[in-house]
Structures are given as C-alpha cells and as structure tokens.
C-alpha cells in the first residue's frame, strides 16, 4: 500500500531521481502478478507503480481478483499514487512522462490515456490488448502531440498480426514501434515474454536519457 492509495510500488535501485513505470493489470487479475514480470525489463532503472483498481464484486473475496471502474477513476488513482510516491521518497522520483505498462484491459486503458495525452504518456508497453484503440486518427494524434514509442507484447498469433499492422502505421508517422510475440504463450504477460521483449524494451527506452 502507498500512503493510503490502493497502489503498490517497487523501488528503483539506481541512485538519484528516477522515472516511473505505471503498471495497469488486466481484468480478473492481480496487480502483484503483473508487477512481478516487470523488473526483468526495468532492471532497477525506474520505480514500478502498480495500480490496483477495485475488487471484482462477482467473485469470492478470497480469490483477490481486481478490475477497474472507469477511465476517470483509474487516472485519478494514477495521479494520487504518483503524488504519494513523491511524498514518501522526496528527491528520488521523476513523475514526468511515466511509461505506461498495461496488460489486456490495462493495455486498453493505457493506450486510451496515451492517445488522449501523448505528451504526458509518450511511451507504452502494451501486452495482449488495445489494438482497437489504434485507429488512424488515434495514431496520428499520438504522433503529432508528443507520442514517442509503443512496444507490443503478444502470446497469441492474432495479437502479433494486429500489432505489426499498427506498427506499420505508427512508423509511417515517425513513431518508434516494435512487436514481440511468444508463440503458444497465450493471453499472458509471463516468461518468456519479458526476456524476449528486453532488447526491444531497452531500445525503446534508449530515447529517454533518464533511463541511462
């Protein structure tokens, strides 16, 4: 728990003021599960802030499964968690332009936030979701308003094909884009996807000097 917020946090290992990765889990998921896969990509270079959302009301409490209520509420939680993180770790957090890392429903929310406010959320790691968000109008807005890069992670063939199509469109608009597919993994963010995605992830974040 983070200062009363429903979010959890993994600290940055690197010294000084470090950027933030905001992680949005999937529906019927747990934030801890998603966050456990991210250190393999982050390598201690940034804070990992895992947004919790709200408990599902249609499952036993002991199942500990979570979802989200609305884009407005999720964005409020993101803002509150970032503010709380800065208070708890003064001088150690750079809240500007956080990377959004979303899975499934979390990927949909992440893409929508980025398309609405590209300068605030210019880089994305989207796993198994959000393809319908990327209309040509959305891609053009993302590119023109400050969007920098999108990395898609996939465990299903259809996800990979859609991601490659979107990447072609984003690249034409001068936005960095890549797709990493692990055949047979299914609708998941687990290994070996983070391991396979690491080279592309590092290339994507190489454009942000704060990650060095």
GROMACS .gro file of C-alpha atoms in nm:
model
  212
    1UNK     CA    1   0.000   0.000   0.000
    2UNK     CA    2   0.124   0.351  -0.078
    3UNK     CA    3   0.023   0.626   0.168
    4UNK     CA    4  -0.340   0.515   0.173
    5UNK     CA    5  -0.362   0.463  -0.204
    6UNK     CA    6  -0.458   0.124  -0.336
    7UNK     CA    7  -0.140   0.104  -0.542
    8UNK     CA    8   0.176  -0.092  -0.466
    9UNK     CA    9   0.530   0.010  -0.551
   10UNK     CA   10   0.866  -0.150  -0.630
   11UNK     CA   11   1.159   0.087  -0.566
   12UNK     CA   12   1.419   0.195  -0.816
   13UNK     CA   13   1.766   0.060  -0.744
   14UNK     CA   14   1.960   0.322  -0.939
   15UNK     CA   15   2.069   0.632  -0.749
   16UNK     CA   16   1.926   0.980  -0.793
   17UNK     CA   17   1.591   1.091  -0.924
   18UNK     CA   18   1.442   0.807  -1.128
   19UNK     CA   19   1.147   0.785  -1.372
   20UNK     CA   20   0.832   0.583  -1.309
   21UNK     CA   21   0.666   0.287  -1.477
   22UNK     CA   22   0.291   0.282  -1.414
   23UNK     CA   23   0.155  -0.071  -1.449
   24UNK     CA   24  -0.210  -0.149  -1.521
   25UNK     CA   25  -0.315  -0.512  -1.476
   26UNK     CA   26  -0.586  -0.699  -1.665
   27UNK     CA   27  -0.943  -0.780  -1.572
   28UNK     CA   28  -0.982  -1.068  -1.323
   29UNK     CA   29  -0.614  -1.016  -1.242
   30UNK     CA   30  -0.396  -0.904  -0.952
   31UNK     CA   31  -0.156  -0.608  -0.969
   32UNK     CA   32   0.114  -0.811  -0.795
   33UNK     CA   33   0.112  -1.077  -1.067
   34UNK     CA   34   0.164  -0.823  -1.344
   35UNK     CA   35   0.428  -0.632  -1.147
   36UNK     CA   36   0.632  -0.946  -1.081
   37UNK     CA   37   0.715  -0.965  -1.452
   38UNK     CA   38   0.834  -0.606  -1.494
   39UNK     CA   39   1.166  -0.600  -1.302
   40UNK     CA   40   1.314  -0.820  -1.575
   41UNK     CA   41   1.255  -0.528  -1.813
   42UNK     CA   42   1.316  -0.234  -1.579
   43UNK     CA   43   1.647  -0.360  -1.435
   44UNK     CA   44   1.620  -0.124  -1.137
   45UNK     CA   45   1.629   0.187  -1.353
   46UNK     CA   46   1.283   0.314  -1.255
   47UNK     CA   47   1.011   0.294  -0.995
   48UNK     CA   48   0.734   0.044  -1.068
   49UNK     CA   49   0.396   0.175  -0.957
   50UNK     CA   50   0.120  -0.087  -0.980
   51UNK     CA   51  -0.233   0.047  -0.996
   52UNK     CA   52  -0.481  -0.171  -0.808
   53UNK     CA   53  -0.825  -0.055  -0.924
   54UNK     CA   54  -1.122  -0.209  -0.744
   55UNK     CA   55  -1.210  -0.563  -0.627
   56UNK     CA   56  -1.439  -0.765  -0.851
   57UNK     CA   57  -1.780  -0.794  -0.692
   58UNK     CA   58  -1.875  -1.119  -0.866
   59UNK     CA   59  -1.608  -1.345  -0.711
   60UNK     CA   60  -1.533  -1.462  -0.355
   61UNK     CA   61  -1.319  -1.216  -0.161
   62UNK     CA   62  -1.063  -1.489  -0.101
   63UNK     CA   63  -0.992  -1.500  -0.475
   64UNK     CA   64  -0.845  -1.148  -0.453
   65UNK     CA   65  -0.927  -1.051  -0.812
   66UNK     CA   66  -0.937  -0.693  -0.940
   67UNK     CA   67  -1.071  -0.479  -1.222
   68UNK     CA   68  -1.130  -0.110  -1.299
   69UNK     CA   69  -1.440   0.105  -1.278
   70UNK     CA   70  -1.381   0.385  -1.529
   71UNK     CA   71  -1.105   0.571  -1.709
   72UNK     CA   72  -1.162   0.874  -1.489
   73UNK     CA   73  -1.122   0.676  -1.167
   74UNK     CA   74  -0.815   0.493  -1.292
   75UNK     CA   75  -0.648   0.818  -1.395
   76UNK     CA   76  -0.733   0.964  -1.053
   77UNK     CA   77  -0.560   0.667  -0.891
   78UNK     CA   78  -0.256   0.715  -1.115
   79UNK     CA   79  -0.233   1.084  -1.019
   80UNK     CA   80  -0.281   1.011  -0.648
   81UNK     CA   81  -0.027   0.729  -0.647
   82UNK     CA   82   0.236   0.939  -0.827
   83UNK     CA   83   0.183   1.223  -0.579
   84UNK     CA   84   0.209   0.984  -0.282
   85UNK     CA   85   0.525   0.829  -0.423
   86UNK     CA   86   0.693   1.170  -0.441
   87UNK     CA   87   0.594   1.248  -0.082
   88UNK     CA   88   0.726   0.917   0.050
   89UNK     CA   89   1.054   0.935  -0.144
   90UNK     CA   90   1.141   1.306  -0.174
   91UNK     CA   91   1.402   1.384  -0.437
   92UNK     CA   92   1.400   1.028  -0.572
   93UNK     CA   93   1.101   1.033  -0.808
   94UNK     CA   94   1.074   1.196  -1.151
   95UNK     CA   95   0.698   1.182  -1.225
   96UNK     CA   96   0.721   1.340  -1.570
   97UNK     CA   97   0.619   1.130  -1.871
   98UNK     CA   98   0.580   0.792  -1.697
   99UNK     CA   99   0.593   0.477  -1.905
  100UNK     CA  100   0.256   0.301  -1.911
  101UNK     CA  101   0.280  -0.080  -1.900
  102UNK     CA  102  -0.061  -0.240  -1.948
  103UNK     CA  103  -0.193  -0.592  -1.989
  104UNK     CA  104  -0.527  -0.677  -2.157
  105UNK     CA  105  -0.782  -0.436  -2.003
  106UNK     CA  106  -0.491  -0.243  -1.856
  107UNK     CA  107  -0.341  -0.213  -2.205
  108UNK     CA  108  -0.668  -0.068  -2.332
  109UNK     CA  109  -0.672   0.194  -2.057
  110UNK     CA  110  -0.303   0.270  -2.112
  111UNK     CA  111  -0.349   0.324  -2.485
  112UNK     CA  112  -0.653   0.546  -2.432
  113UNK     CA  113  -0.468   0.760  -2.177
  114UNK     CA  114  -0.172   0.795  -2.414
  115UNK     CA  115  -0.384   0.887  -2.716
  116UNK     CA  116  -0.570   1.147  -2.509
  117UNK     CA  117  -0.249   1.292  -2.358
  118UNK     CA  118   0.052   1.183  -2.566
  119UNK     CA  119   0.296   1.433  -2.417
  120UNK     CA  120   0.225   1.303  -2.067
  121UNK     CA  121   0.236   0.934  -2.164
  122UNK     CA  122   0.472   0.920  -2.465
  123UNK     CA  123   0.592   0.557  -2.428
  124UNK     CA  124   0.390   0.239  -2.387
  125UNK     CA  125   0.445  -0.131  -2.327
  126UNK     CA  126   0.117  -0.298  -2.424
  127UNK     CA  127   0.067  -0.672  -2.371
  128UNK     CA  128  -0.222  -0.859  -2.531
  129UNK     CA  129  -0.459  -0.570  -2.581
  130UNK     CA  130  -0.556  -0.221  -2.703
  131UNK     CA  131  -0.547  -0.288  -3.078
  132UNK     CA  132  -0.890  -0.136  -3.140
  133UNK     CA  133  -0.776   0.189  -2.979
  134UNK     CA  134  -0.523   0.249  -3.258
  135UNK     CA  135  -0.734   0.391  -3.536
  136UNK     CA  136  -0.553   0.603  -3.791
  137UNK     CA  137  -0.692   0.914  -3.620
  138UNK     CA  138  -0.558   0.793  -3.284
  139UNK     CA  139  -0.216   0.711  -3.429
  140UNK     CA  140  -0.193   1.050  -3.595
  141UNK     CA  141  -0.291   1.230  -3.274
  142UNK     CA  142  -0.037   1.029  -3.073
  143UNK     CA  143   0.237   1.112  -3.322
  144UNK     CA  144   0.156   1.482  -3.356
  145UNK     CA  145   0.101   1.557  -2.987
  146UNK     CA  146   0.420   1.410  -2.842
  147UNK     CA  147   0.396   1.031  -2.857
  148UNK     CA  148   0.736   0.863  -2.888
  149UNK     CA  149   0.717   0.484  -2.885
  150UNK     CA  150   0.496   0.176  -2.850
  151UNK     CA  151   0.610  -0.179  -2.778
  152UNK     CA  152   0.356  -0.460  -2.817
  153UNK     CA  153   0.397  -0.791  -2.637
  154UNK     CA  154   0.193  -1.090  -2.755
  155UNK     CA  155   0.131  -1.452  -2.673
  156UNK     CA  156  -0.128  -1.519  -2.943
  157UNK     CA  157  -0.084  -1.518  -3.320
  158UNK     CA  158  -0.374  -1.276  -3.379
  159UNK     CA  159  -0.227  -1.027  -3.134
  160UNK     CA  160   0.104  -1.034  -3.319
  161UNK     CA  161  -0.056  -0.978  -3.658
  162UNK     CA  162  -0.261  -0.682  -3.533
  163UNK     CA  163   0.040  -0.534  -3.356
  164UNK     CA  164   0.253  -0.548  -3.670
  165UNK     CA  165  -0.021  -0.373  -3.865
  166UNK     CA  166  -0.037  -0.093  -3.609
  167UNK     CA  167   0.342  -0.065  -3.602
  168UNK     CA  168   0.347  -0.011  -3.977
  169UNK     CA  169   0.107   0.279  -3.935
  170UNK     CA  170   0.294   0.432  -3.641
  171UNK     CA  171   0.631   0.403  -3.814
  172UNK     CA  172   0.496   0.594  -4.113
  173UNK     CA  173   0.416   0.870  -3.864
  174UNK     CA  174   0.773   0.860  -3.727
  175UNK     CA  175   0.678   0.686  -3.401
  176UNK     CA  176   0.908   0.406  -3.283
  177UNK     CA  177   0.718   0.078  -3.269
  178UNK     CA  178   0.800  -0.290  -3.225
  179UNK     CA  179   0.619  -0.619  -3.164
  180UNK     CA  180   0.741  -0.924  -2.973
  181UNK     CA  181   0.540  -1.245  -2.993
  182UNK     CA  182   0.598  -1.564  -2.796
  183UNK     CA  183   0.414  -1.837  -2.983
  184UNK     CA  184   0.196  -2.055  -2.765
  185UNK     CA  185   0.216  -1.834  -2.456
  186UNK     CA  186  -0.149  -1.738  -2.482
  187UNK     CA  187  -0.316  -1.443  -2.313
  188UNK     CA  188  -0.038  -1.379  -2.063
  189UNK     CA  189   0.247  -1.147  -1.962
  190UNK     CA  190   0.466  -1.413  -1.802
  191UNK     CA  191   0.804  -1.555  -1.904
  192UNK     CA  192   0.947  -1.592  -2.156
  193UNK     CA  193   0.779  -1.275  -2.285
  194UNK     CA  194   0.973  -1.029  -2.061
  195UNK     CA  195   1.302  -1.197  -2.154
  196UNK     CA  196   1.223  -1.190  -2.525
  197UNK     CA  197   1.099  -0.831  -2.505
  198UNK     CA  198   1.404  -0.695  -2.319
  199UNK     CA  199   1.612  -0.596  -2.626
  200UNK     CA  200   1.321  -0.408  -2.783
  201UNK     CA  201   1.225  -0.254  -2.449
  202UNK     CA  202   1.579  -0.130  -2.394
  203UNK     CA  203   1.586   0.015  -2.745
  204UNK     CA  204   1.255   0.191  -2.685
  205UNK     CA  205   1.372   0.345  -2.357
  206UNK     CA  206   1.710   0.439  -2.503
  207UNK     CA  207   1.544   0.754  -2.633
  208UNK     CA  208   1.477   0.869  -2.275
  209UNK     CA  209   1.801   0.997  -2.116
  210UNK     CA  210   1.661   0.939  -1.766
  211UNK     CA  211   1.694   0.563  -1.819
  212UNK     CA  212   2.071   0.565  -1.857
   0.00000   0.00000   0.00000
